[in-house]
Amino acid sequence: MGTATARNSSTATAWRNWAGNVTATPTRVVTPASVGELQEALRRAAEDGLRVKAVGTGHSFTAAAATDGVLVRPQALTGIRSIDRAAGTVTVAAGTALKDLNRTLAAEGLSLTNMGDIMEQTVSGATSTGTHGTGRDSASIAAQIRALELVTADGSVLTCSEKENPEVFAAARVGIGALGIVTAITFAVEPLFFLTAREEPMGFDRVTAEFEEHFAENEHFEFYWFPHTGNCNTKRNNRSQGPAAPPGPVSGWIEDELLSNGLFQAVNSLGRAVPATIPSIARVASRALSARTYTDIPYKVFTSPRRVRFVEMEYALPREAVVGALRELRAMVDRSRLRISFPVEVRTAPADDITLSTASGRDTAYIAVHMYKGTPYQAYFTAAEHIFTSHGGRPHWGKVHTRDAEYFSRAYPRFGEFTALRDRLDPDRVFGNDYLRRVLGA
């Protein structure tokens, strides 16, 4: 056993994800600081007959990273390896947090084209589960990958791109941890730009009736519906010439900290204790947000702090089905005894060519439902999932769902392509766990 590996090994205690709904007790935890140390950890795991899973920051709500074997934490594999301004790419180690990547790129005058609304995840965790923002023309974070480095079950290091190992590249950009451990990612980047965000309350009936217009007219459109009300909040992000005009310190604090975190935490705690108060709270909360417009660099517009913990389910639907599905969801909530304190989020993505991306081969819209941490969510999520699956929905790989391999084989035309590649790269299921057995089959 090498001293570097010994130094980076530890007997594990229970691991818990961010939301607290998934726990695991691995046999040991390793934090390799190099690809060589990761290869050594894989060799030792094989000797001991243990399975191996890599985990990022635990922001997934599924057990995709859970293991009773060796848990690999990539947080020592961090930092930008290289920037190629001529090619418009940056190569970054897999354990780098998105927030650190965003800040470093901004300092270099560069940016990703699109991103999700939180940036706490590692780059490999975010891309492996298909994390996305919203965009008419620009797609998920994984769709911005131009190359990646993957350590496979036998310890081999594969470099994958459209030209090198293209069949692995097609699948491993959203690999759910099934094909190997990603150690580095090359992203497409572009010169830093400004976005102007326009946030505006709007009625449910209007925003759903005008959904296609808002989608067509804006580079990035999303909205939130507050259950038990007819109220929504819309957000339109479009490129602008600048200059930066961020929210004022007081209004920014009121919207982003008080209403979205501090007060939201308090009202959710009250709602959990006294569910009957939720509809009244929702009506007040949905009217508390006011219209505002501000301009800043992309990550400061796309992302927001999220300190109120929750559990989430999100489904990708054909874009033309999303308004009908959302109206069905509202009707279901209205006729039920459910009390929902979290808004429902609607976003979009263009079709991409990644084998198991939720937007693979079709223009997509997403509906995300949330429940406050510690609140029973099964009845709500089960009813919502019934609606989403009736429209051919594909669940986000990192969020709560009950689908299995049989369902996915129908939902994804290229599902067999992925599982055949998995059989080739990991025939002994070194990277397997219960979640992958359910969603990919034995």
XYZ file of C-alpha atoms in Angstrom:
442
model
C 0.000 0.000 0.000
C 1.542 3.305 -1.098
C 2.021 5.976 1.525
C 0.028 8.513 -0.502
C -2.936 6.177 -0.650
C -2.600 5.330 3.030
C -2.562 9.008 3.898
C -5.754 9.514 1.877
C -7.648 6.538 3.261
C -9.854 6.520 6.298
C -12.263 4.229 8.008
C -15.617 5.667 7.151
C -18.492 6.865 9.188
C -21.970 7.265 7.750
C -22.221 9.520 4.699
C -25.306 11.706 4.260
C -26.420 13.751 1.247
C -27.264 17.470 1.364
C -31.005 16.910 1.823
C -30.511 14.207 4.447
C -32.770 11.710 2.658
C -29.914 9.350 1.629
C -27.318 7.794 3.930
C -24.645 5.166 3.401
C -21.860 3.585 5.447
C -18.871 2.871 3.193
C -16.104 0.549 4.287
C -13.585 3.312 3.691
C -13.280 6.780 2.204
C -10.413 7.873 -0.040
C -9.549 11.388 -1.210
C -7.043 10.918 -4.058
C -5.007 13.974 -5.024
C -3.964 12.561 -8.398
C -5.123 10.151 -11.083
C -2.393 7.781 -9.943
C -3.735 7.727 -6.399
C -7.216 7.014 -7.761
C -5.865 4.097 -9.801
C -4.170 2.751 -6.661
C -7.447 3.062 -4.714
C -9.232 1.086 -7.445
C -6.536 -1.603 -7.335
C -6.871 -1.941 -3.562
C -10.654 -2.072 -3.812
C -10.394 -4.906 -6.337
C -8.054 -6.812 -4.008
C -10.557 -6.428 -1.182
C -13.600 -7.233 -3.329
C -15.163 -3.817 -2.731
C -17.236 -1.689 -5.068
C -16.291 1.929 -5.649
C -18.386 5.104 -5.973
C -17.352 8.724 -6.374
C -19.368 11.402 -4.592
C -19.298 15.173 -5.087
C -20.974 17.471 -2.590
C -24.027 15.263 -2.081
C -26.481 17.567 -3.854
C -28.256 14.640 -5.540
C -31.477 13.482 -3.930
C -31.030 9.905 -5.183
C -28.664 7.207 -3.955
C -26.612 7.450 -7.168
C -23.361 7.793 -5.185
C -24.201 5.606 -2.172
C -21.946 2.615 -1.453
C -20.986 0.190 1.272
C -17.572 -0.192 -0.403
C -15.033 2.529 -1.172
C -16.328 6.099 -1.327
C -14.117 8.354 -3.446
C -14.220 12.028 -2.578
C -12.687 14.038 -5.439
C -12.254 17.272 -3.491
C -8.450 17.023 -3.715
C -8.691 16.755 -7.514
C -9.332 20.451 -8.023
C -8.292 23.432 -10.053
C -7.995 24.540 -13.637
C -5.482 22.491 -15.610
C -5.379 24.690 -18.693
C -7.172 27.423 -20.641
C -7.054 27.352 -24.443
C -8.306 30.743 -25.583
C -7.883 29.898 -29.266
C -10.064 26.802 -28.936
C -12.401 28.454 -26.442
C -12.000 25.726 -23.806
C -10.993 25.238 -20.196
C -9.855 21.922 -18.716
C -10.650 21.508 -15.039
C -10.117 18.748 -12.474
C -13.275 16.831 -11.603
C -13.530 17.796 -7.937
C -13.567 21.523 -8.631
C -16.710 23.210 -7.322
C -18.747 25.070 -9.915
C -18.524 28.229 -7.791
C -14.725 28.098 -7.930
C -14.752 27.431 -11.675
C -17.151 30.330 -12.266
C -15.120 32.798 -10.214
C -11.815 31.751 -11.785
C -13.239 31.966 -15.292
C -14.681 35.421 -14.587
C -11.278 36.602 -13.375
C -9.876 35.373 -16.704
C -12.600 37.196 -18.642
C -14.402 33.950 -19.551
C -17.692 32.199 -18.781
C -19.720 29.083 -19.393
C -22.630 29.789 -21.748
C -25.307 28.452 -19.401
C -25.516 26.965 -15.928
C -27.927 25.772 -13.256
C -29.279 27.871 -10.414
C -26.891 26.639 -7.711
C -23.120 26.292 -7.932
C -22.140 24.250 -4.874
C -21.707 20.993 -6.816
C -18.474 19.600 -8.185
C -18.175 19.797 -11.963
C -18.196 16.007 -12.265
C -21.182 15.527 -9.956
C -23.204 18.202 -11.728
C -22.538 16.898 -15.228
C -22.828 13.183 -14.402
C -26.417 13.648 -13.247
C -27.453 16.047 -16.028
C -27.661 19.319 -14.068
C -29.104 22.095 -16.217
C -30.381 25.634 -16.157
C -32.890 27.031 -18.598
C -32.249 28.006 -22.204
C -33.880 28.417 -25.582
C -30.661 27.708 -27.506
C -28.051 26.846 -24.853
C -28.236 23.488 -23.145
C -27.157 21.756 -19.927
C -23.704 21.934 -18.360
C -22.928 18.447 -19.737
C -23.767 19.614 -23.271
C -20.956 22.176 -22.931
C -18.353 19.421 -22.413
C -15.818 19.102 -25.242
C -13.672 16.324 -23.731
C -13.348 14.341 -20.521
C -10.916 12.025 -18.779
C -12.348 8.822 -17.326
C -10.725 6.157 -15.141
C -12.433 2.843 -15.871
C -12.873 -0.268 -13.741
C -9.556 -1.843 -14.811
C -7.652 1.337 -13.978
C -7.293 2.511 -17.563
C -7.420 6.239 -18.259
C -9.606 7.090 -21.264
C -9.563 10.496 -22.927
C -12.915 10.993 -24.638
C -14.119 13.542 -27.174
C -16.008 13.596 -30.462
C -12.808 12.366 -32.112
C -11.298 10.142 -29.417
C -13.425 7.310 -27.992
C -16.543 9.034 -29.382
C -18.940 6.289 -28.251
C -17.753 6.740 -24.655
C -17.928 10.531 -24.996
C -21.554 10.292 -26.183
C -22.513 8.478 -22.996
C -20.063 9.556 -20.281
C -21.013 13.239 -20.309
C -24.115 12.119 -18.351
C -22.763 8.823 -17.031
C -24.560 8.611 -13.633
C -21.301 7.178 -12.252
C -21.881 3.914 -14.131
C -19.025 3.972 -16.645
C -16.060 5.058 -14.544
C -14.782 7.931 -12.435
C -14.414 11.250 -14.230
C -11.116 12.930 -13.318
C -11.079 15.956 -15.626
C -13.499 17.802 -17.903
C -12.890 20.187 -20.798
C -15.689 22.729 -21.174
C -16.453 25.129 -23.993
C -16.177 28.700 -22.720
C -16.661 32.123 -24.254
C -15.642 35.702 -23.466
C -17.362 37.021 -20.358
C -20.681 38.718 -21.130
C -23.512 40.497 -19.358
C -27.036 39.275 -18.739
C -29.966 41.483 -17.911
C -32.460 39.723 -15.664
C -36.059 40.822 -15.585
C -38.093 39.294 -12.768
C -41.827 39.907 -12.797
C -44.875 38.469 -11.029
C -47.469 37.095 -13.464
C -50.733 35.170 -13.155
C -50.736 31.401 -13.747
C -53.301 31.601 -16.545
C -51.367 34.289 -18.380
C -47.931 32.691 -18.110
C -49.207 29.305 -19.274
C -51.209 30.831 -22.145
C -48.162 32.834 -23.252
C -45.513 30.203 -22.485
C -44.406 29.639 -26.081
C -44.160 33.390 -26.685
C -41.984 33.910 -23.597
C -39.847 30.939 -24.612
C -39.349 32.238 -28.160
C -38.631 35.831 -27.139
C -36.034 35.165 -24.432
C -32.673 33.410 -24.365
C -33.404 32.080 -20.872
C -36.964 31.959 -19.548
C -38.219 30.277 -16.384
C -41.056 30.690 -13.960
C -42.211 29.544 -10.559
C -45.813 28.752 -9.659
C -46.886 28.992 -6.013
C -49.275 26.108 -5.239
C -52.633 27.063 -3.666
C -52.506 30.340 -5.603
C -52.902 31.605 -9.146
C -49.606 33.464 -8.829
C -46.257 32.934 -10.561
C -42.923 34.700 -10.664
C -41.175 34.857 -14.055
C -37.507 35.397 -14.848
C -36.159 36.408 -18.258
C -32.391 36.508 -18.766
C -31.021 38.006 -21.980
C -27.601 39.165 -23.093
C -26.907 42.862 -22.889
C -24.094 45.304 -23.554
C -23.879 46.138 -19.866
C -22.597 47.801 -17.813
C -23.139 45.817 -14.634
C -26.076 47.122 -12.602
C -26.560 44.542 -9.845
C -29.439 44.734 -7.381
C -28.854 47.353 -4.701
C -27.513 45.955 -1.434
C -30.812 46.449 0.391
C -33.179 45.184 -2.334
C -30.773 42.344 -3.139
C -30.686 41.312 0.512
C -34.485 41.488 0.807
C -35.072 39.323 -2.290
C -32.152 36.867 -2.082
C -31.607 36.536 1.649
C -34.761 37.526 3.514
C -37.496 36.329 1.149
C -35.622 33.424 -0.508
C -33.713 32.118 2.512
C -34.394 33.635 5.950
C -38.138 34.280 5.792
C -38.624 31.265 3.519
C -36.949 29.071 6.155
C -39.279 30.426 8.841
C -42.489 30.005 6.860
C -41.527 26.483 5.828
C -40.846 25.572 9.439
C -44.265 26.970 10.380
C -45.876 25.115 7.486
C -44.285 21.844 8.540
C -45.570 22.322 12.098
C -49.031 23.607 11.088
C -49.816 22.489 7.496
C -53.201 24.268 7.524
C -51.365 27.623 7.431
C -49.625 26.870 4.112
C -52.260 28.148 1.612
C -52.496 31.492 3.433
C -48.711 31.762 3.645
C -48.435 30.924 -0.068
C -50.826 33.714 -1.014
C -48.839 36.252 1.019
C -45.426 34.949 -0.108
C -46.345 34.890 -3.789
C -47.379 38.546 -3.580
C -44.301 39.625 -1.599
C -41.958 39.374 -4.584
C -41.866 42.521 -6.686
C -40.671 43.177 -10.223
C -37.005 44.014 -10.583
C -34.427 44.323 -13.364
C -30.667 44.040 -12.947
C -27.565 43.339 -15.056
C -24.466 41.355 -14.133
C -22.014 38.687 -15.320
C -23.590 35.267 -15.972
C -22.947 33.314 -12.784
C -24.249 36.195 -10.667
C -27.512 36.161 -12.640
C -27.998 32.429 -13.224
C -27.196 31.235 -9.689
C -28.681 31.995 -6.277
C -27.875 30.943 -2.715
C -30.059 28.025 -1.589
C -29.848 27.530 2.158
C -33.368 26.257 2.826
C -33.047 22.478 2.524
C -35.604 20.472 0.589
C -36.254 17.261 -1.335
C -36.916 17.534 -5.061
C -38.372 15.627 -7.992
C -37.920 16.939 -11.522
C -39.137 15.523 -14.829
C -38.153 16.429 -18.380
C -41.150 16.506 -20.724
C -41.451 17.149 -24.438
C -41.706 20.949 -24.499
C -45.120 20.904 -26.157
C -46.490 18.852 -23.220
C -45.348 21.040 -20.340
C -48.270 23.493 -20.115
C -50.844 20.707 -20.128
C -48.914 18.776 -17.491
C -48.579 21.851 -15.282
C -52.322 22.526 -15.498
C -52.961 18.904 -14.506
C -50.576 19.332 -11.567
C -52.425 22.428 -10.407
C -55.807 20.692 -10.686
C -54.457 17.716 -8.722
C -53.162 19.955 -5.910
C -56.405 21.959 -5.803
C -58.593 18.874 -5.384
C -56.277 17.150 -2.915
C -55.595 17.676 0.766
C -51.913 18.293 0.045
C -50.282 21.393 1.489
C -47.329 22.527 -0.637
C -45.101 25.313 0.689
C -42.471 25.271 -2.091
C -43.007 26.817 -5.536
C -43.014 24.626 -8.655
C -40.226 25.480 -11.111
C -40.522 25.358 -14.935
C -37.460 25.583 -17.217
C -36.475 24.575 -20.780
C -33.592 23.050 -22.741
C -32.950 22.418 -26.443
C -32.429 18.865 -27.712
C -28.895 17.488 -27.288
C -27.005 14.401 -28.467
C -25.977 12.862 -25.122
C -27.149 9.254 -24.782
C -28.979 9.529 -21.428
C -29.396 13.287 -21.163
C -32.949 14.163 -20.157
C -33.020 16.368 -23.288
C -31.541 13.687 -25.554
C -33.087 13.974 -28.999
C -35.987 16.251 -28.079
C -36.739 19.860 -27.184
C -37.498 19.735 -23.506
C -39.222 21.543 -20.657
C -38.763 20.650 -16.999
C -41.173 20.703 -14.090
C -39.596 20.493 -10.642
C -41.576 19.904 -7.452
C -40.075 20.370 -3.992
C -40.963 19.713 -0.374
C -39.313 21.206 2.685
C -36.810 18.880 4.370
C -38.485 16.732 7.000
C -41.961 17.097 5.484
C -43.585 13.916 4.099
C -43.237 14.192 0.335
C -44.295 10.775 -0.976
C -47.988 11.511 -1.630
C -47.240 14.717 -3.542
C -44.358 13.256 -5.530
C -46.286 10.075 -6.377
C -49.233 12.074 -7.731
C -46.922 14.420 -9.649
C -44.920 11.519 -11.071
C -48.102 9.893 -12.362
C -48.821 13.073 -14.347
C -45.250 13.410 -15.626
C -44.922 9.798 -16.762
C -48.246 9.997 -18.609
C -46.538 12.593 -20.840
C -43.446 10.476 -21.505
C -41.395 12.265 -18.858
C -37.787 11.462 -18.048
C -36.742 12.010 -14.410
C -33.609 13.944 -13.531
C -30.953 11.359 -12.624
C -30.085 13.127 -9.378
C -33.588 13.786 -8.091
C -36.244 11.629 -6.431
C -38.125 9.241 -8.722
C -39.359 5.641 -8.757
C -38.631 4.643 -12.385
C -36.666 1.527 -13.350
C -34.701 0.120 -16.277
C -37.821 -1.160 -18.024
C -39.267 2.364 -18.055
C -36.012 3.939 -19.212
C -35.650 1.446 -22.039
C -38.864 2.950 -23.445
C -38.119 6.581 -22.503
C -34.660 6.651 -24.111
C -34.229 5.382 -27.701
C -30.472 4.918 -27.058
C -30.808 3.195 -23.671
C -29.412 -0.095 -25.020
C -26.399 1.760 -26.388
C -25.573 2.974 -22.879
C -26.036 -0.377 -21.149
C -23.938 -2.169 -23.802
C -21.131 0.329 -23.209
C -21.428 -0.236 -19.475
C -21.116 -3.996 -20.030
C -17.875 -3.354 -21.926
C -16.318 -0.818 -19.533
C -17.503 -2.277 -16.205
C -18.505 -5.920 -16.729
C -18.025 -6.763 -13.027
C -20.006 -3.710 -11.832
C -17.156 -2.232 -9.826
C -19.088 1.051 -9.987
C -22.465 -0.541 -9.341
C -24.879 0.079 -6.489
C -28.572 -0.449 -5.772
C -29.642 2.717 -7.575
C -27.823 1.794 -10.776
C -29.191 -1.738 -10.609
C -32.704 -0.279 -10.532
C -32.292 2.324 -13.277
C -29.940 0.434 -15.627
C -30.751 -3.197 -14.852
C -28.452 -5.941 -13.581
